[in-house]
Every structure is written in structure tokens, then in C-alpha cells.
PDB file of C-alpha atoms and ligand atoms in Angstrom:
ATOM      1  CA  UNK A   5      34.015 265.968 185.655  1.00  0.00           C
ATOM      2  CA  UNK A   6      37.607 265.428 184.554  1.00  0.00           C
ATOM      3  CA  UNK A   7      39.672 268.519 183.818  1.00  0.00           C
ATOM      4  CA  UNK A   8      40.946 268.578 180.255  1.00  0.00           C
ATOM      5  CA  UNK A   9      44.247 270.379 179.750  1.00  0.00           C
ATOM      6  CA  UNK A  10      45.884 268.560 176.906  1.00  0.00           C
ATOM      7  CA  UNK A  11      44.507 266.838 173.802  1.00  0.00           C
ATOM      8  CA  UNK A  12      46.809 264.924 171.449  1.00  0.00           C
ATOM      9  CA  UNK A  13      45.644 263.886 167.991  1.00  0.00           C
ATOM     10  CA  UNK A  14      46.852 261.386 165.396  1.00  0.00           C
ATOM     11  CA  UNK A  15      45.284 262.888 162.289  1.00  0.00           C
ATOM     12  CA  UNK A  16      45.009 259.725 160.226  1.00  0.00           C
ATOM     13  CA  UNK A  17      43.120 259.104 157.001  1.00  0.00           C
ATOM     14  CA  UNK A  18      44.024 262.039 154.763  1.00  0.00           C
ATOM     15  CA  UNK A  19      45.461 259.827 152.032  1.00  0.00           C
ATOM     16  CA  UNK A  20      42.445 257.499 151.931  1.00  0.00           C
ATOM     17  CA  UNK A  21      40.003 260.418 151.920  1.00  0.00           C
ATOM     18  CA  UNK A  22      41.898 262.108 149.080  1.00  0.00           C
ATOM     19  CA  UNK A  23      41.987 258.951 146.969  1.00  0.00           C
ATOM     20  CA  UNK A  24      38.318 258.241 147.567  1.00  0.00           C
ATOM     21  CA  UNK A  25      36.937 261.682 146.773  1.00  0.00           C
ATOM     22  CA  UNK A  26      39.575 263.486 144.669  1.00  0.00           C
ATOM     23  CA  UNK A  27      41.699 260.694 143.251  1.00  0.00           C
ATOM     24  CA  UNK A  28      44.759 262.221 144.942  1.00  0.00           C
ATOM     25  CA  UNK A  29      46.335 261.576 148.354  1.00  0.00           C
ATOM     26  CA  UNK A  30      47.638 265.145 148.415  1.00  0.00           C
ATOM     27  CA  UNK A  31      44.109 266.540 148.058  1.00  0.00           C
ATOM     28  CA  UNK A  32      43.411 264.659 151.286  1.00  0.00           C
ATOM     29  CA  UNK A  33      46.238 266.462 153.068  1.00  0.00           C
ATOM     30  CA  UNK A  34      44.879 269.791 151.845  1.00  0.00           C
ATOM     31  CA  UNK A  35      41.427 268.901 153.181  1.00  0.00           C
ATOM     32  CA  UNK A  36      43.081 267.712 156.417  1.00  0.00           C
ATOM     33  CA  UNK A  37      44.454 271.188 156.981  1.00  0.00           C
ATOM     34  CA  UNK A  38      40.879 272.577 157.024  1.00  0.00           C
ATOM     35  CA  UNK A  39      40.064 270.126 159.814  1.00  0.00           C
ATOM     36  CA  UNK A  40      43.180 271.302 161.689  1.00  0.00           C
ATOM     37  CA  UNK A  41      41.857 274.870 161.573  1.00  0.00           C
ATOM     38  CA  UNK A  42      38.379 273.824 162.768  1.00  0.00           C
ATOM     39  CA  UNK A  43      39.809 271.789 165.638  1.00  0.00           C
ATOM     40  CA  UNK A  44      42.122 274.607 166.766  1.00  0.00           C
ATOM     41  CA  UNK A  45      39.091 276.929 167.041  1.00  0.00           C
ATOM     42  CA  UNK A  46      37.092 274.337 168.938  1.00  0.00           C
ATOM     43  CA  UNK A  47      40.008 273.653 171.287  1.00  0.00           C
ATOM     44  CA  UNK A  48      40.067 277.331 172.221  1.00  0.00           C
ATOM     45  CA  UNK A  49      36.283 277.339 172.713  1.00  0.00           C
ATOM     46  CA  UNK A  50      36.676 274.423 175.106  1.00  0.00           C
ATOM     47  CA  UNK A  51      39.392 276.333 177.032  1.00  0.00           C
ATOM     48  CA  UNK A  52      41.906 273.506 176.529  1.00  0.00           C
ATOM     49  CA  UNK A  53      45.470 274.716 177.096  1.00  0.00           C
ATOM     50  CA  UNK A  54      47.532 272.264 174.996  1.00  0.00           C
ATOM     51  CA  UNK A  55      46.877 270.643 171.612  1.00  0.00           C
ATOM     52  CA  UNK A  56      49.480 268.270 170.170  1.00  0.00           C
ATOM     53  CA  UNK A  57      49.125 267.351 166.500  1.00  0.00           C
ATOM     54  CA  UNK A  58      51.042 264.527 164.825  1.00  0.00           C
ATOM     55  CA  UNK A  59      51.821 266.068 161.441  1.00  0.00           C
ATOM     56  CA  UNK A  60      54.885 264.087 160.280  1.00  0.00           C
ATOM     57  CA  UNK A  61      56.577 261.083 161.863  1.00  0.00           C
ATOM     58  CA  UNK A  62      60.183 259.893 161.577  1.00  0.00           C
ATOM     59  CA  UNK A  63      58.723 257.001 159.547  1.00  0.00           C
ATOM     60  CA  UNK A  64      56.838 259.256 157.105  1.00  0.00           C
ATOM     61  CA  UNK A  65      60.116 259.861 155.173  1.00  0.00           C
ATOM     62  CA  UNK A  66      59.414 256.479 153.534  1.00  0.00           C
ATOM     63  CA  UNK A  67      56.571 258.104 151.543  1.00  0.00           C
ATOM     64  CA  UNK A  68      56.952 259.175 147.896  1.00  0.00           C
ATOM     65  CA  UNK A  69      58.979 262.361 147.519  1.00  0.00           C
ATOM     66  CA  UNK A  70      56.068 264.096 145.811  1.00  0.00           C
ATOM     67  CA  UNK A  71      53.830 263.574 148.838  1.00  0.00           C
ATOM     68  CA  UNK A  72      56.549 264.664 151.285  1.00  0.00           C
ATOM     69  CA  UNK A  73      57.176 267.854 149.287  1.00  0.00           C
ATOM     70  CA  UNK A  74      53.451 268.573 149.167  1.00  0.00           C
ATOM     71  CA  UNK A  75      53.113 268.184 152.936  1.00  0.00           C
ATOM     72  CA  UNK A  76      56.032 270.493 153.675  1.00  0.00           C
ATOM     73  CA  UNK A  77      54.777 273.088 151.181  1.00  0.00           C
ATOM     74  CA  UNK A  78      51.408 272.978 152.901  1.00  0.00           C
ATOM     75  CA  UNK A  79      53.113 273.529 156.236  1.00  0.00           C
ATOM     76  CA  UNK A  80      55.263 276.394 154.913  1.00  0.00           C
ATOM     77  CA  UNK A  81      52.241 278.162 153.449  1.00  0.00           C
ATOM     78  CA  UNK A  82      50.272 277.599 156.633  1.00  0.00           C
ATOM     79  CA  UNK A  83      53.008 279.227 158.705  1.00  0.00           C
ATOM     80  CA  UNK A  84      53.540 282.099 156.286  1.00  0.00           C
ATOM     81  CA  UNK A  85      49.804 282.857 156.016  1.00  0.00           C
ATOM     82  CA  UNK A  86      48.639 282.105 159.527  1.00  0.00           C
ATOM     83  CA  UNK A  87      51.379 282.984 161.988  1.00  0.00           C
ATOM     84  CA  UNK A  88      50.125 286.552 162.483  1.00  0.00           C
ATOM     85  CA  UNK A  89      46.653 285.182 163.191  1.00  0.00           C
ATOM     86  CA  UNK A  90      48.047 282.700 165.728  1.00  0.00           C
ATOM     87  CA  UNK A  91      49.908 285.600 167.316  1.00  0.00           C
ATOM     88  CA  UNK A  92      46.736 287.735 167.502  1.00  0.00           C
ATOM     89  CA  UNK A  93      44.779 284.860 168.978  1.00  0.00           C
ATOM     90  CA  UNK A  94      47.406 284.470 171.727  1.00  0.00           C
ATOM     91  CA  UNK A  95      48.434 280.982 170.511  1.00  0.00           C
ATOM     92  CA  UNK A  96      51.915 279.640 171.165  1.00  0.00           C
ATOM     93  CA  UNK A  97      53.454 277.291 168.607  1.00  0.00           C
ATOM     94  CA  UNK A  98      56.021 274.697 169.621  1.00  0.00           C
ATOM     95  CA  UNK A  99      57.660 272.143 167.374  1.00  0.00           C
ATOM     96  CA  UNK A 100      58.391 268.717 168.822  1.00  0.00           C
ATOM     97  CA  UNK A 101      60.643 266.453 166.784  1.00  0.00           C
ATOM     98  CA  UNK A 102      64.012 266.911 165.139  1.00  0.00           C
ATOM     99  CA  UNK A 103      64.194 270.134 163.146  1.00  0.00           C
ATOM    100  CA  UNK A 104      66.365 268.929 160.296  1.00  0.00           C
ATOM    101  CA  UNK A 105      64.548 270.299 157.264  1.00  0.00           C
ATOM    102  CA  UNK A 106      65.584 272.768 154.555  1.00  0.00           C
ATOM    103  CA  UNK A 107      67.292 275.935 155.838  1.00  0.00           C
ATOM    104  CA  UNK A 108      64.214 277.892 154.757  1.00  0.00           C
ATOM    105  CA  UNK A 109      61.793 275.703 156.732  1.00  0.00           C
ATOM    106  CA  UNK A 110      64.048 275.444 159.802  1.00  0.00           C
ATOM    107  CA  UNK A 111      64.241 279.236 159.862  1.00  0.00           C
ATOM    108  CA  UNK A 112      60.487 279.621 159.404  1.00  0.00           C
ATOM    109  CA  UNK A 113      59.807 277.165 162.240  1.00  0.00           C
ATOM    110  CA  UNK A 114      62.247 278.934 164.558  1.00  0.00           C
ATOM    111  CA  UNK A 115      60.807 282.362 163.754  1.00  0.00           C
ATOM    112  CA  UNK A 116      57.242 281.100 164.259  1.00  0.00           C
ATOM    113  CA  UNK A 117      58.155 279.619 167.639  1.00  0.00           C
ATOM    114  CA  UNK A 118      60.003 282.743 168.702  1.00  0.00           C
ATOM    115  CA  UNK A 119      57.216 285.103 167.595  1.00  0.00           C
ATOM    116  CA  UNK A 120      54.563 283.246 169.564  1.00  0.00           C
ATOM    117  CA  UNK A 121      56.676 282.171 172.544  1.00  0.00           C
ATOM    118  CA  UNK A 122      55.035 284.528 175.061  1.00  0.00           C
ATOM    119  CA  UNK A 123      51.448 283.562 174.135  1.00  0.00           C
ATOM    120  CA  UNK A 124      49.303 281.830 176.693  1.00  0.00           C
ATOM    121  CA  UNK A 125      45.762 281.057 175.529  1.00  0.00           C
ATOM    122  CA  UNK A 126      46.600 277.781 173.771  1.00  0.00           C
ATOM    123  CA  UNK A 127      49.881 275.992 173.079  1.00  0.00           C
ATOM    124  CA  UNK A 128      49.950 273.997 169.849  1.00  0.00           C
ATOM    125  CA  UNK A 129      52.673 271.375 169.765  1.00  0.00           C
ATOM    126  CA  UNK A 130      53.259 270.371 166.186  1.00  0.00           C
ATOM    127  CA  UNK A 131      54.982 266.999 165.969  1.00  0.00           C
ATOM    128  CA  UNK A 132      57.210 267.154 162.903  1.00  0.00           C
ATOM    129  CA  UNK A 133      59.856 264.565 162.117  1.00  0.00           C
ATOM    130  CA  UNK A 134      58.813 263.216 165.493  1.00  0.00           C
ATOM    131  CA  UNK A 135      59.272 259.660 166.734  1.00  0.00           C
ATOM    132  CA  UNK A 136      58.815 258.643 170.323  1.00  0.00           C
ATOM    133  CA  UNK A 137      61.575 256.021 170.274  1.00  0.00           C
ATOM    134  CA  UNK A 138      64.093 258.547 168.964  1.00  0.00           C
ATOM    135  CA  UNK A 139      62.936 261.078 171.564  1.00  0.00           C
ATOM    136  CA  UNK A 140      63.495 258.528 174.361  1.00  0.00           C
ATOM    137  CA  UNK A 141      66.900 257.437 173.052  1.00  0.00           C
ATOM    138  CA  UNK A 142      68.046 261.058 172.861  1.00  0.00           C
ATOM    139  CA  UNK A 143      66.722 261.709 176.373  1.00  0.00           C
ATOM    140  CA  UNK A 144      68.681 258.735 177.763  1.00  0.00           C
ATOM    141  CA  UNK A 145      71.812 259.922 175.926  1.00  0.00           C
ATOM    142  CA  UNK A 146      71.410 263.373 177.516  1.00  0.00           C
ATOM    143  CA  UNK A 147      70.884 261.833 180.950  1.00  0.00           C
ATOM    144  CA  UNK A 148      74.061 259.845 180.472  1.00  0.00           C
ATOM    145  CA  UNK A 149      76.049 262.862 179.263  1.00  0.00           C
ATOM    146  CA  UNK A 150      74.972 264.909 182.288  1.00  0.00           C
ATOM    147  CA  UNK A 151      75.623 261.892 184.538  1.00  0.00           C
ATOM    148  CA  UNK A 152      72.129 262.360 185.978  1.00  0.00           C
ATOM    149  CA  UNK A 153      70.586 259.539 187.964  1.00  0.00           C
ATOM    150  CA  UNK A 154      68.122 257.516 185.890  1.00  0.00           C
ATOM    151  CA  UNK A 155      64.682 258.169 187.312  1.00  0.00           C
ATOM    152  CA  UNK A 156      61.352 259.428 186.018  1.00  0.00           C
ATOM    153  CA  UNK A 157      61.852 263.022 187.120  1.00  0.00           C
ATOM    154  CA  UNK A 158      65.255 263.307 185.443  1.00  0.00           C
ATOM    155  CA  UNK A 159      64.265 261.563 182.222  1.00  0.00           C
ATOM    156  CA  UNK A 160      61.286 263.848 181.719  1.00  0.00           C
ATOM    157  CA  UNK A 161      63.641 266.868 181.786  1.00  0.00           C
ATOM    158  CA  UNK A 162      65.155 265.709 178.505  1.00  0.00           C
ATOM    159  CA  UNK A 163      61.977 264.876 176.622  1.00  0.00           C
ATOM    160  CA  UNK A 164      60.817 267.273 173.912  1.00  0.00           C
ATOM    161  CA  UNK A 165      57.629 267.696 175.922  1.00  0.00           C
ATOM    162  CA  UNK A 166      59.477 268.979 179.001  1.00  0.00           C
ATOM    163  CA  UNK A 167      57.199 271.496 180.797  1.00  0.00           C
ATOM    164  CA  UNK A 168      54.126 270.233 178.940  1.00  0.00           C
ATOM    165  CA  UNK A 169      51.662 268.153 180.989  1.00  0.00           C
ATOM    166  CA  UNK A 170      50.993 264.653 179.635  1.00  0.00           C
ATOM    167  CA  UNK A 171      47.963 264.395 177.325  1.00  0.00           C
ATOM    168  CA  UNK A 172      44.697 263.687 179.132  1.00  0.00           C
ATOM    169  CA  UNK A 173      43.127 262.548 175.911  1.00  0.00           C
ATOM    170  CA  UNK A 174      44.411 260.987 172.688  1.00  0.00           C
ATOM    171  CA  UNK A 175      42.220 260.915 169.600  1.00  0.00           C
ATOM    172  CA  UNK A 176      43.128 258.880 166.529  1.00  0.00           C
ATOM    173  CA  UNK A 177      40.959 259.164 163.439  1.00  0.00           C
ATOM    174  CA  UNK A 178      41.106 256.911 160.386  1.00  0.00           C
ATOM    175  CA  UNK A 179      39.695 253.640 161.750  1.00  0.00           C
ATOM    176  CA  UNK A 180      43.076 252.268 162.878  1.00  0.00           C
ATOM    177  CA  UNK A 181      43.941 251.276 166.425  1.00  0.00           C
ATOM    178  CA  UNK A 182      47.632 251.872 166.943  1.00  0.00           C
ATOM    179  CA  UNK A 183      49.965 254.491 168.438  1.00  0.00           C
ATOM    180  CA  UNK A 184      52.448 254.735 165.532  1.00  0.00           C
ATOM    181  CA  UNK A 185      55.453 255.779 167.659  1.00  0.00           C
ATOM    182  CA  UNK A 186      53.614 258.810 169.064  1.00  0.00           C
ATOM    183  CA  UNK A 187      54.263 260.041 172.647  1.00  0.00           C
ATOM    184  CA  UNK A 188      54.741 256.486 173.978  1.00  0.00           C
ATOM    185  CA  UNK A 189      55.989 257.715 177.355  1.00  0.00           C
ATOM    186  CA  UNK A 190      53.596 260.627 177.691  1.00  0.00           C
ATOM    187  CA  UNK A 191      50.445 258.614 176.870  1.00  0.00           C
ATOM    188  CA  UNK A 192      50.937 256.185 179.776  1.00  0.00           C
ATOM    189  CA  UNK A 193      47.680 257.267 181.468  1.00  0.00           C
ATOM    190  CA  UNK A 194      45.832 259.061 178.687  1.00  0.00           C
ATOM    191  CA  UNK A 195      42.290 258.143 177.720  1.00  0.00           C
ATOM    192  CA  UNK A 196      42.293 256.935 174.116  1.00  0.00           C
ATOM    193  CA  UNK A 197      39.500 257.393 171.568  1.00  0.00           C
ATOM    194  CA  UNK A 198      39.745 255.697 168.175  1.00  0.00           C
ATOM    195  CA  UNK A 199      37.452 257.230 165.579  1.00  0.00           C
ATOM    196  CA  UNK A 200      36.259 255.543 162.374  1.00  0.00           C
ATOM    197  CA  UNK A 201      36.001 258.767 160.384  1.00  0.00           C
ATOM    198  CA  UNK A 202      38.952 259.866 158.252  1.00  0.00           C
ATOM    199  CA  UNK A 203      40.647 263.093 159.431  1.00  0.00           C
ATOM    200  CA  UNK A 204      39.155 265.373 156.725  1.00  0.00           C
ATOM    201  CA  UNK A 205      35.653 264.182 157.763  1.00  0.00           C
ATOM    202  CA  UNK A 206      36.213 264.744 161.474  1.00  0.00           C
ATOM    203  CA  UNK A 207      34.330 267.811 162.709  1.00  0.00           C
ATOM    204  CA  UNK A 208      33.535 269.966 165.713  1.00  0.00           C
ATOM    205  CA  UNK A 209      30.548 267.812 166.657  1.00  0.00           C
ATOM    206  CA  UNK A 210      32.666 264.635 166.748  1.00  0.00           C
ATOM    207  CA  UNK A 211      35.306 266.444 168.807  1.00  0.00           C
ATOM    208  CA  UNK A 212      32.811 267.796 171.327  1.00  0.00           C
ATOM    209  CA  UNK A 213      31.164 264.397 171.685  1.00  0.00           C
ATOM    210  CA  UNK A 214      34.527 262.843 172.610  1.00  0.00           C
ATOM    211  CA  UNK A 215      35.282 265.669 175.049  1.00  0.00           C
ATOM    212  CA  UNK A 216      31.892 265.124 176.700  1.00  0.00           C
ATOM    213  CA  UNK A 217      32.532 261.383 177.052  1.00  0.00           C
ATOM    214  CA  UNK A 218      36.085 261.969 178.308  1.00  0.00           C
ATOM    215  CA  UNK A 219      34.857 264.269 181.057  1.00  0.00           C
ATOM    216  CA  UNK A 220      32.663 261.527 182.485  1.00  0.00           C
ATOM    217  CA  UNK A 221      35.309 258.759 182.578  1.00  0.00           C
ATOM    218  CA  UNK A 222      36.416 257.602 186.014  1.00  0.00           C
ATOM    219  CA  UNK A 223      40.198 258.077 185.809  1.00  0.00           C
ATOM    220  CA  UNK A 224      41.972 255.994 188.416  1.00  0.00           C
ATOM    221  CA  UNK A 225      45.657 256.361 187.548  1.00  0.00           C
ATOM    222  CA  UNK A 226      46.281 252.910 189.009  1.00  0.00           C
ATOM    223  CA  UNK A 227      44.284 253.674 192.144  1.00  0.00           C
ATOM    224  CA  UNK A 228      40.783 252.303 192.810  1.00  0.00           C
TER     225      UNK A 228
HETATM  226  C1  LIG B 324      48.099 260.920 158.141  1.00  0.00           C
HETATM  227  O1  LIG B 324      47.201 260.515 157.147  1.00  0.00           O
HETATM  228  C2  LIG B 324      48.395 262.331 157.999  1.00  0.00           C
HETATM  229  C3  LIG B 324      49.639 262.838 157.805  1.00  0.00           C
HETATM  230  C4  LIG B 324      50.855 262.021 157.726  1.00  0.00           C
HETATM  231  C5  LIG B 324      49.835 264.283 157.642  1.00  0.00           C
HETATM  232  C6  LIG B 324      48.997 265.164 158.489  1.00  0.00           C
HETATM  233  C7  LIG B 324      48.911 266.489 157.843  1.00  0.00           C
HETATM  234  C8  LIG B 324      47.834 267.302 157.851  1.00  0.00           C
HETATM  235  C9  LIG B 324      46.610 267.037 158.618  1.00  0.00           C
HETATM  236  C10 LIG B 324      47.820 268.545 157.051  1.00  0.00           C
HETATM  237  C11 LIG B 324      48.955 269.444 157.306  1.00  0.00           C
HETATM  238  C12 LIG B 324      48.999 269.962 158.686  1.00  0.00           C
HETATM  239  C13 LIG B 324      49.634 271.084 159.030  1.00  0.00           C
HETATM  240  C14 LIG B 324      49.626 271.525 160.444  1.00  0.00           C
HETATM  241  C15 LIG B 324      50.293 271.958 158.035  1.00  0.00           C
HETATM  242  P1  LIG B 324      47.694 259.459 156.058  1.00  0.00           P
HETATM  243  O2  LIG B 324      48.255 260.203 154.905  1.00  0.00           O
HETATM  244  O3  LIG B 324      48.607 258.475 156.707  1.00  0.00           O
HETATM  245  O4  LIG B 324      46.339 258.783 155.660  1.00  0.00           O
HETATM  246  P2  LIG B 324      46.101 257.294 155.154  1.00  0.00           P
HETATM  247  O5  LIG B 324      46.239 256.409 156.360  1.00  0.00           O
HETATM  248  O6  LIG B 324      44.709 257.345 154.640  1.00  0.00           O
HETATM  249  O7  LIG B 324      47.123 257.025 154.106  1.00  0.00           O
END
């Protein structure tokens, strides 16, 4: 049985779900947040130590302003209403991505990270304004600045995921098979599951089924 320490998720399909059932993409994001809460609980039940969620990519700024504002309001309210609960449940929150939002949101993100920094049951990495190419470019720039030798060990020091083990498992919902600039370096040896269901439809049963299948995979890491 494979150990499972880190699950990464591309939560795709909110917009389509919202349009289909509520005639509004934003309603899909709201429903997507309920799935986030379910999956956090199930991750704890499965004793998984790291959960990385792709919430907003560097490319998502191309979306209509109304949708972007809705998403960030949802995030703000989530943090305001839920941070104490995360704290009580011994969950650590880390933001990966470039924190260049409104002063209010930057402050809220920093406070939430600081408040939960000593927690150890589960670490949630929330990818916000995250793009893997940008992360790699910045890491190479830092390597260059420090005049460090270019090798794997040194590069990893400058990634946003420094000190976080690479994902064992990547799940993408929404019936699309692509990586969308997510953790391109870190996913080198992850097992990937593409799911047809849209993110708001994804549930604990689907998650546990994937975990069960993952545990049985023969992982070779290039060996035989
Ligand atoms: C992708 O679906 C989803 C997003 C870009 C946002 C993800 C946000 C949430 C799940 C809710 C907020 C989460 C937190 C933690 C506050 P899409 O909109 O690209 O779907 P589509 O492919 O159907 O258009």
C-alpha cells in the first residue's frame, strides 16, 4: 500500500455547474466552496498531511471582473468565518502564489497564515495567483542572485513549496485532461486522476475511491 502524504487538486468545473443548474457561474463557485469543506474533512479522516488546492491561477485574471470579485469575496468570507475553526482543528494554512491583492486581503492572508503556523494535523496550501512557470522563473532568479549552483537541491529551496513534499496524488475534476500551469515541477512523479464530475458534484465517496485506487498503484519512480 502506498503512503499518501500529499494530495493536490485542480477544482475544475464550478462555472459549468453553476450555469447548468443556477444560470450563474458564480453560484458554481459558491457550491464549489461546499465541496472544499467536505474534502478538507475527508482529508483529515484519511490522515493525509498536506492538501494543495488550486483556487486562482495567474491566468484567471483574464476572467470578467465580476467573477474575480465574487471569488475573492468568497475567499475573504471563508477566512473571516472559518479561520478560528481551522485553528481549533489544528490545521495550518499556507498561501502559495504571489500575494499581490488588496491591502485588506493581503493582511487577512498574512494573519491567517500566522495564526495557524504552528498547527500540525493538516497543512492546506491554497494556490492563489499561482502559476508554475512564474514560480520557476522566480526560483531561477533567486538562485542567480544568491550565486547558488544550479541543481535540483538548490532550485527546490526557492520554490514556494519549499519544505512541502511533492504531491503523491493529483486529482482534476471537470472532465478536462490538462495541468493548467499547476505545480509543473512538483508533479513530476505524482499519480494523476482525471474525474468527469464537475467540482461541486465531487464528493467524499469519489475521493475515497481515488485514494483506494492510488494506494494499490505500483509506483516505480523510474525504477522497475
Ligand atoms: C475552476 O472552475 C475553479 C476556480 C477557478 C475557482 C476555485 C474556487 C473554489 C472552489 C471556491 C473558492 C475556494 C476557496 C478556498 C475560497 P472554473 O470556473 O474554471 O469552471 P469551468 O471550467 O466550468 O468554467
